Short mmCIF file of C-alpha atoms in Angstrom, two decimals:
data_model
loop_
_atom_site.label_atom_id
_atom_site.label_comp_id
_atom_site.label_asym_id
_atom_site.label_seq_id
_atom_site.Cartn_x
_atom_site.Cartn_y
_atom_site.Cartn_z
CA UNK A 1 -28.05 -41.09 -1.40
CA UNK A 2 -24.26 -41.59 -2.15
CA UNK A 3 -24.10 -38.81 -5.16
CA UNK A 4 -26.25 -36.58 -3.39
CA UNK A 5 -23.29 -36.76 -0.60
CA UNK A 6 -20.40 -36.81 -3.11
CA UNK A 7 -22.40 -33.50 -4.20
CA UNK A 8 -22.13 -31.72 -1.05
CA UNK A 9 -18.32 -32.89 -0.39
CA UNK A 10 -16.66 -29.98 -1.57
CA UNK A 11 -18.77 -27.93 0.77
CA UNK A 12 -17.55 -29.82 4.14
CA UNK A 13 -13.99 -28.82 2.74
CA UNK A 14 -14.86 -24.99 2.00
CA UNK A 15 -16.69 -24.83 5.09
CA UNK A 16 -14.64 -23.99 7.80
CA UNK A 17 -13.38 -21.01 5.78
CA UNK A 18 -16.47 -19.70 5.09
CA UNK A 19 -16.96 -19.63 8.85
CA UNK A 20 -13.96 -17.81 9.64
CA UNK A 21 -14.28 -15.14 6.60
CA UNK A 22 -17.75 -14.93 7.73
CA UNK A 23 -16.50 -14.34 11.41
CA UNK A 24 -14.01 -12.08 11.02
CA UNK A 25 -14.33 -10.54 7.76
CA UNK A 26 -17.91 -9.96 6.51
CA UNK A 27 -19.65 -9.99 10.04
CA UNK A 28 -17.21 -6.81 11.08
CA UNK A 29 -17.82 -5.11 8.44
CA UNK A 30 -21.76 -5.51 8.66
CA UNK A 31 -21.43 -4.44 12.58
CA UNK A 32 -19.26 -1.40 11.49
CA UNK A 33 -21.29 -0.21 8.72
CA UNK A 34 -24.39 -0.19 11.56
CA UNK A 35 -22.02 1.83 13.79
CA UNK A 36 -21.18 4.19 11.35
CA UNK A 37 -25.02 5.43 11.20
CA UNK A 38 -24.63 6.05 15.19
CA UNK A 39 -23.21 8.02 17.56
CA UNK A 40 -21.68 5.71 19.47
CA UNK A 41 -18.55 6.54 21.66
CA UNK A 42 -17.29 5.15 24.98
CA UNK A 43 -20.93 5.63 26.78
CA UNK A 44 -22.53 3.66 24.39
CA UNK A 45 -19.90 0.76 24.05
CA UNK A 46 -20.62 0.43 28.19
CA UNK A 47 -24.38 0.95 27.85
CA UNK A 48 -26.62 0.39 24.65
CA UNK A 49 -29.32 2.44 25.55
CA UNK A 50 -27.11 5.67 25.00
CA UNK A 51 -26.63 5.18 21.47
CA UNK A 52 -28.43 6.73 19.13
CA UNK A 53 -29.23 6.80 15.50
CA UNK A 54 -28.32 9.85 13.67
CA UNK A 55 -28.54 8.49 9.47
CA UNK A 56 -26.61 9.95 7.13
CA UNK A 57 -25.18 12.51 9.44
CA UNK A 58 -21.60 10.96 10.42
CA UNK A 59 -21.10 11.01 6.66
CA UNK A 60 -21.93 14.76 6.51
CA UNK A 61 -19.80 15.95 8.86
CA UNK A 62 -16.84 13.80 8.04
CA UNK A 63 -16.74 15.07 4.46
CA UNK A 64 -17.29 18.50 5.28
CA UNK A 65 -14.35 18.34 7.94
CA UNK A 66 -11.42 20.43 7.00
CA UNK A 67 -9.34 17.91 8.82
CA UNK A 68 -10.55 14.96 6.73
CA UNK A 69 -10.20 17.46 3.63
CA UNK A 70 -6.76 17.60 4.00
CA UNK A 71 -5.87 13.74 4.85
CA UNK A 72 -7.22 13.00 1.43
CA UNK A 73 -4.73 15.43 0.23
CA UNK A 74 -2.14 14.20 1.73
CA UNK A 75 -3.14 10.56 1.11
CA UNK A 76 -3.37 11.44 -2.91
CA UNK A 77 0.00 13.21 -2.30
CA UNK A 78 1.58 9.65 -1.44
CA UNK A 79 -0.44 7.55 -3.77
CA UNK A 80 0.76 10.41 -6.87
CA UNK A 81 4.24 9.65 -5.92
CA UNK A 82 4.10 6.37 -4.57
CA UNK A 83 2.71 3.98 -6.96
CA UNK A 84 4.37 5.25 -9.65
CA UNK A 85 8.20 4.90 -7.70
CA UNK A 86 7.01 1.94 -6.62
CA UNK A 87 6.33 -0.26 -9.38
CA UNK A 88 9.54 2.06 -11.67
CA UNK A 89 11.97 1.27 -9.28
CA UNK A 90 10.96 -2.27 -8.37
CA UNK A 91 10.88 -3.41 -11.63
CA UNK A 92 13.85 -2.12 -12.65
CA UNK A 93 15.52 -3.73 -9.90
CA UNK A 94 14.08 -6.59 -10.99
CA UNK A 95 15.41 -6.17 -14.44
CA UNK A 96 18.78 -5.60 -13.49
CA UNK A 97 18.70 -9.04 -10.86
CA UNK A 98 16.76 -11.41 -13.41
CA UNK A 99 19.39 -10.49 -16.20
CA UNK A 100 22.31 -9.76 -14.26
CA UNK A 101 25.07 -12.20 -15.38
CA UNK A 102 26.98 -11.98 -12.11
CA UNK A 103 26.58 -14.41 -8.61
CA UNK A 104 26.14 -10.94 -6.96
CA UNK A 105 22.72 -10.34 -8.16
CA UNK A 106 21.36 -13.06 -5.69
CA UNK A 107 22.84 -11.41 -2.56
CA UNK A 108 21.49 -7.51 -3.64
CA UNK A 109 17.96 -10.35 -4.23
CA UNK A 110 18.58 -10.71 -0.19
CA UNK A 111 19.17 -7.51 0.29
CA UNK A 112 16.57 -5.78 -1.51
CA UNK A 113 13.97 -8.10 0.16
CA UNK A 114 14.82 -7.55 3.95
CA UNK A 115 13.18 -4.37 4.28
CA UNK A 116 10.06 -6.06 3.63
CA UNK A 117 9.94 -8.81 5.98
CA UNK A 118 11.50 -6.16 9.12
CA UNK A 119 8.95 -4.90 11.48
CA UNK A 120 7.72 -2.20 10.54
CA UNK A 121 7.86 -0.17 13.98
CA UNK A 122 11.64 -1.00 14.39
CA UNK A 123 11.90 0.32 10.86
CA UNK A 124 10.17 3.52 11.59
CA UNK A 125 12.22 3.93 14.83
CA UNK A 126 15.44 3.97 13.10
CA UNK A 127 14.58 6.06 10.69
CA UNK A 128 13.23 8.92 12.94
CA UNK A 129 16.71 9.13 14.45
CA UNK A 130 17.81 8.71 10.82
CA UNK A 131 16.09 12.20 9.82
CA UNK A 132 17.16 13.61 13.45
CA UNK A 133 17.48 17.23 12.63
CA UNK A 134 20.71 17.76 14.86
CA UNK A 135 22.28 13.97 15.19
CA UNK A 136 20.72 12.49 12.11
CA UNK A 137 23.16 10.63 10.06
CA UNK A 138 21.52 11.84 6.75
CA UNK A 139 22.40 15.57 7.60
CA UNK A 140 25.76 14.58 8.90
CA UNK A 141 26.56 13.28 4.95
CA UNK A 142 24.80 16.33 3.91
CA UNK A 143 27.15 18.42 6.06
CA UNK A 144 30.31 16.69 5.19
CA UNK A 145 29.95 17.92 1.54
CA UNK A 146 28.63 21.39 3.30
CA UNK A 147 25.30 21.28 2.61
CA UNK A 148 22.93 22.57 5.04
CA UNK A 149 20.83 20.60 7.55
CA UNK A 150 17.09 19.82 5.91
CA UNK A 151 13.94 19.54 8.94
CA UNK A 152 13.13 16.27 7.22
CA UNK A 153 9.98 15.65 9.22
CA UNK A 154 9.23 19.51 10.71
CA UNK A 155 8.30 20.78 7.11
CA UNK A 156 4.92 19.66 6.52
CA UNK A 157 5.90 18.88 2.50
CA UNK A 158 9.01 17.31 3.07
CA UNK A 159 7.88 15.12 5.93
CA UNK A 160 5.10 13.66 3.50
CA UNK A 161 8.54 13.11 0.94
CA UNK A 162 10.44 11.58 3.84
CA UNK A 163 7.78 9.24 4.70
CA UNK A 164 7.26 8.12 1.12
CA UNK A 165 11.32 7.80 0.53
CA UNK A 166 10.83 4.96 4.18
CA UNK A 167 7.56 3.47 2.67
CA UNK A 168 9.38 3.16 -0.54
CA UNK A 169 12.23 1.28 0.59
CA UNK A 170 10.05 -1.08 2.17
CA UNK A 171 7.70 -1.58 -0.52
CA UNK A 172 10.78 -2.33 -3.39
CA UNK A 173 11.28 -5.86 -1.75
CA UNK A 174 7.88 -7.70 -2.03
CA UNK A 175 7.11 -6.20 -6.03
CA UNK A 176 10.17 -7.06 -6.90
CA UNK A 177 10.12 -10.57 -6.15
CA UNK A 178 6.58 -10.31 -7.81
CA UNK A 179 8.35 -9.42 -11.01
CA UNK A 180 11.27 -11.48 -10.98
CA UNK A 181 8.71 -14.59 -11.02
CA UNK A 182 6.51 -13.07 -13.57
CA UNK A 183 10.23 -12.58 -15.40
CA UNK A 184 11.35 -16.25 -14.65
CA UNK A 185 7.81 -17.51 -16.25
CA UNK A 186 8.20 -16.17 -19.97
CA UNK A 187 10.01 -18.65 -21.94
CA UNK A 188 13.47 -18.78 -23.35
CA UNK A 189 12.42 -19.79 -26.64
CA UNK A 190 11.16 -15.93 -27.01
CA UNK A 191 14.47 -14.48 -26.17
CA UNK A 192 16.39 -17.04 -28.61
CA UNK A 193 14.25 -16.31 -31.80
CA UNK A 194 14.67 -12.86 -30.69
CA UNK A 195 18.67 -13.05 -30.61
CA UNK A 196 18.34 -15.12 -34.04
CA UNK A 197 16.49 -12.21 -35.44
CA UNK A 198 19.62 -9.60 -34.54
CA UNK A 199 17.25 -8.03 -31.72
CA UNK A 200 19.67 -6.53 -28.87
CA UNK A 201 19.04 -6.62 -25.79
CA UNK A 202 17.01 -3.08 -25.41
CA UNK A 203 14.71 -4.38 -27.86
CA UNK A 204 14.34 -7.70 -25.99
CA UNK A 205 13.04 -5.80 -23.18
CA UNK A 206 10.92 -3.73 -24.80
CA UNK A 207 8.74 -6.00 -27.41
CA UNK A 208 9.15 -9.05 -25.28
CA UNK A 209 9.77 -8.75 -21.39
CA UNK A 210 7.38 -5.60 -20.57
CA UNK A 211 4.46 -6.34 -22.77
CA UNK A 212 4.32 -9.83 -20.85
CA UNK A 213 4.53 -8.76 -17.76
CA UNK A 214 1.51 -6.22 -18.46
CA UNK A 215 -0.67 -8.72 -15.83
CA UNK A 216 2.24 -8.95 -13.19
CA UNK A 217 2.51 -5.14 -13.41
CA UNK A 218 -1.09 -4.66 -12.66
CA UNK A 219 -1.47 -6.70 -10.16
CA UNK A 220 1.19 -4.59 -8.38
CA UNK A 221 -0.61 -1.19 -9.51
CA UNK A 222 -3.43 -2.95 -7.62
CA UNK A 223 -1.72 -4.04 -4.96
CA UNK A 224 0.66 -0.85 -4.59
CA UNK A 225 -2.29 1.95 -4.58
CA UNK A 226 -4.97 0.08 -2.01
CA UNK A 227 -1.66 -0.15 0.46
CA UNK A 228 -0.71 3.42 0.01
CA UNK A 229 -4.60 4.83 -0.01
CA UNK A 230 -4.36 2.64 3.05
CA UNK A 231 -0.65 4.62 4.29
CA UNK A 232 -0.92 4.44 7.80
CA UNK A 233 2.14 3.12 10.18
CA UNK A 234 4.75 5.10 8.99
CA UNK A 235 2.67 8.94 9.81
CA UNK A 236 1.50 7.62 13.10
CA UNK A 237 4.70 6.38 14.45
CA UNK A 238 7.49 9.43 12.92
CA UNK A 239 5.14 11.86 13.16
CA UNK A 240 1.72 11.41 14.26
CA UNK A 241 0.46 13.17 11.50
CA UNK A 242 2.05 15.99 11.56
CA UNK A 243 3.59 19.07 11.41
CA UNK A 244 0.37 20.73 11.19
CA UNK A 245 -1.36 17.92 9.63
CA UNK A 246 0.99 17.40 7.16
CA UNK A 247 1.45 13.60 7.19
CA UNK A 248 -1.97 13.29 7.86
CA UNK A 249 -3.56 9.92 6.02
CA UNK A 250 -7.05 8.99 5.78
CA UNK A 251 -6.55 5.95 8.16
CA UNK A 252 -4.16 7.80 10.05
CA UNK A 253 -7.35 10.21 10.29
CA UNK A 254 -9.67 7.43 11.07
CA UNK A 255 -7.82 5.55 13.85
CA UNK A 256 -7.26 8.96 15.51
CA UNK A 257 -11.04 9.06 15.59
CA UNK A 258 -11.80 5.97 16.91
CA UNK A 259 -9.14 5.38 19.11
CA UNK A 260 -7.96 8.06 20.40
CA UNK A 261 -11.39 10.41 20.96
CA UNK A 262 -13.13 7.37 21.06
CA UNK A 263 -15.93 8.23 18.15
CA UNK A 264 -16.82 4.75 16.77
CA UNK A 265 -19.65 6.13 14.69
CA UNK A 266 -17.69 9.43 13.13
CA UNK A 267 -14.62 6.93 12.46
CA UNK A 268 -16.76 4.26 11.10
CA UNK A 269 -18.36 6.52 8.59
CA UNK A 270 -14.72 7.56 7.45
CA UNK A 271 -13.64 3.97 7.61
CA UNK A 272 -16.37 3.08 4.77
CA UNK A 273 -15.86 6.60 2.84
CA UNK A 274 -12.10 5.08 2.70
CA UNK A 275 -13.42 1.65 1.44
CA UNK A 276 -16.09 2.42 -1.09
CA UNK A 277 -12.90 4.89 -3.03
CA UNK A 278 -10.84 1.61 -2.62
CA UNK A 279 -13.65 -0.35 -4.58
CA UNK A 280 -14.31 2.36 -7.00
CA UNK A 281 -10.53 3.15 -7.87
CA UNK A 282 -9.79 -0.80 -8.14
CA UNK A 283 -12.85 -0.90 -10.70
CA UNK A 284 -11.54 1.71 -12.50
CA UNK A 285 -8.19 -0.03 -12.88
CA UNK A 286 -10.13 -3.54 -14.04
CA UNK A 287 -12.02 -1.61 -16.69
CA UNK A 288 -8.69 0.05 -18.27
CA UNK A 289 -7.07 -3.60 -18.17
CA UNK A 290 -9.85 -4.28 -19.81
CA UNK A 291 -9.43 -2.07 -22.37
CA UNK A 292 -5.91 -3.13 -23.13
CA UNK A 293 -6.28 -6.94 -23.01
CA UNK A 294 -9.54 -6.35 -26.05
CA UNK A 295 -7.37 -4.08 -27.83
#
């Protein structure tokens, strides 16, 4: 009787979170993937008897909506430039802090990471009067070295550029104190035999720092594409996706949907077209790791 409890021990401990991913993770999904086959709206979340089941149909029309069309342009827009700036400049920042010989390195640390922990919605508030197009301090500077004034978020491309320069700034913080642990965890002795060899300090970095940080860097590719596939505060608070759709993201798309015009079922199905690309583009990025770890 004793070992058949000491068996079942470790499942006392796991289960309250079981419960609560059950709860709040798995059972909302299950109830949203049911929506998604229905028509529900506002009638039928006050009365169940005026939903219905249409199948497959939600799915239909959301991929053959123009409007949809384009917010997966615009969302592979950000994630084309995004990622890629994202994980460059972070880790160079972190390269520069980690073997930066000055005391100044751990203040531009602070500094780098702030943006990361502010609310995002303050953020985004100070940077629309940032981009103003008439008091904005970024065209003042422009104008003081007589430049002319850019419509940073009324030009449907370069309000998608604006919004990726804001999410950028954000995102630097959080990878880059991914990196500079990742940095902190290869050992010394590697540099040392290194320096004993004559290696300088370019060739440190490049046959010794990068190829070990291969796992930190992508977890952050990881990391870095699901949030911008997921780019969403930043486009509904400047600009509310637009001009004319321009800023328009998937989620941005989807909460619009359900939210605003109050169709559960149509936004569901988008909500799950959004998630089964997140699965299959996070697959895709385990089997190339995969690839490069056997090779």
């Amino acid at each position: 009787m004793k070992g058949i409890l000491n068996n079942k021990t470790p499942y006392f401990f796991i289960a309250p979170t079981l419960i609560l991913l059950a709860m709040f993770s798995l059972l909302p999904i299950v109830i949203a993937l049911v929506i998604s086959f229905t028509d529900m709206d506002l009638a039928g979340l006050a009365d169940v008897s005026n939903i219905s089941f249409v199948g497959m149909q939600n799915y239909l029309d959301v991929l053959t909506d123009p409007l949809f069309l384009q917010a997966i342009t615009n969302t592979i827009y950000y994630v084309i430039i995004g990622v890629p700036s994202v994980i460059a400049l972070s880790l160079a920042i972190a390269l520069l802090i980690n073997f930066g010989k000055s005391k100044v390195f751990t203040t531009f640390r602070v500094i780098y990471y702030l943006p990361s922990v502010t609310n995002v919605v303050a953020v985004a508030v100070v940077w629309t009067y940032l981009y103003n197009p008439s008091l904005g301090l970024f065209n003042y500077l422009l104008n003081l070295v007589h430049l002319p004034d850019v419509q940073w978020l009324q030009h449907p491309i370069i309000a998608k550029i604006s919004l990726i320069i804001l999410a950028l700034w954000r995102a630097i913080g959080l990878n880059m104190l991914i990196f500079i642990a990742a940095i902190k965890g290869i050992p010394r002795s590697y540099y040392e035999a290194a320096q004993i060899d004559g290696a300088s300090n370019w060739q440190q970095m490049r046959t010794i720092t990068l190829p070990l940080l291969r796992y930190a860097i992508f977890f952050v590719s990881i990391t870095t594409m699901i949030g911008w596939i997921q780019f969403f505060e930043e486009p509904l608070i400047m600009t509310k996706g637009g001009p004319l759709n321009g800023t328009m993201s998937v989620a941005l798309f989807i909460y619009n949907n359900g939210f605003q015009y109050s169709k559960f079922g149509y936004a569901a199905a988008g909500s799950f077209i959004l998630f089964i690309s997140i699965i299959i583009i996070t697959l895709i990025q385990f089997k190339f790791q995969n690839k490069e770890t056997d090779v």
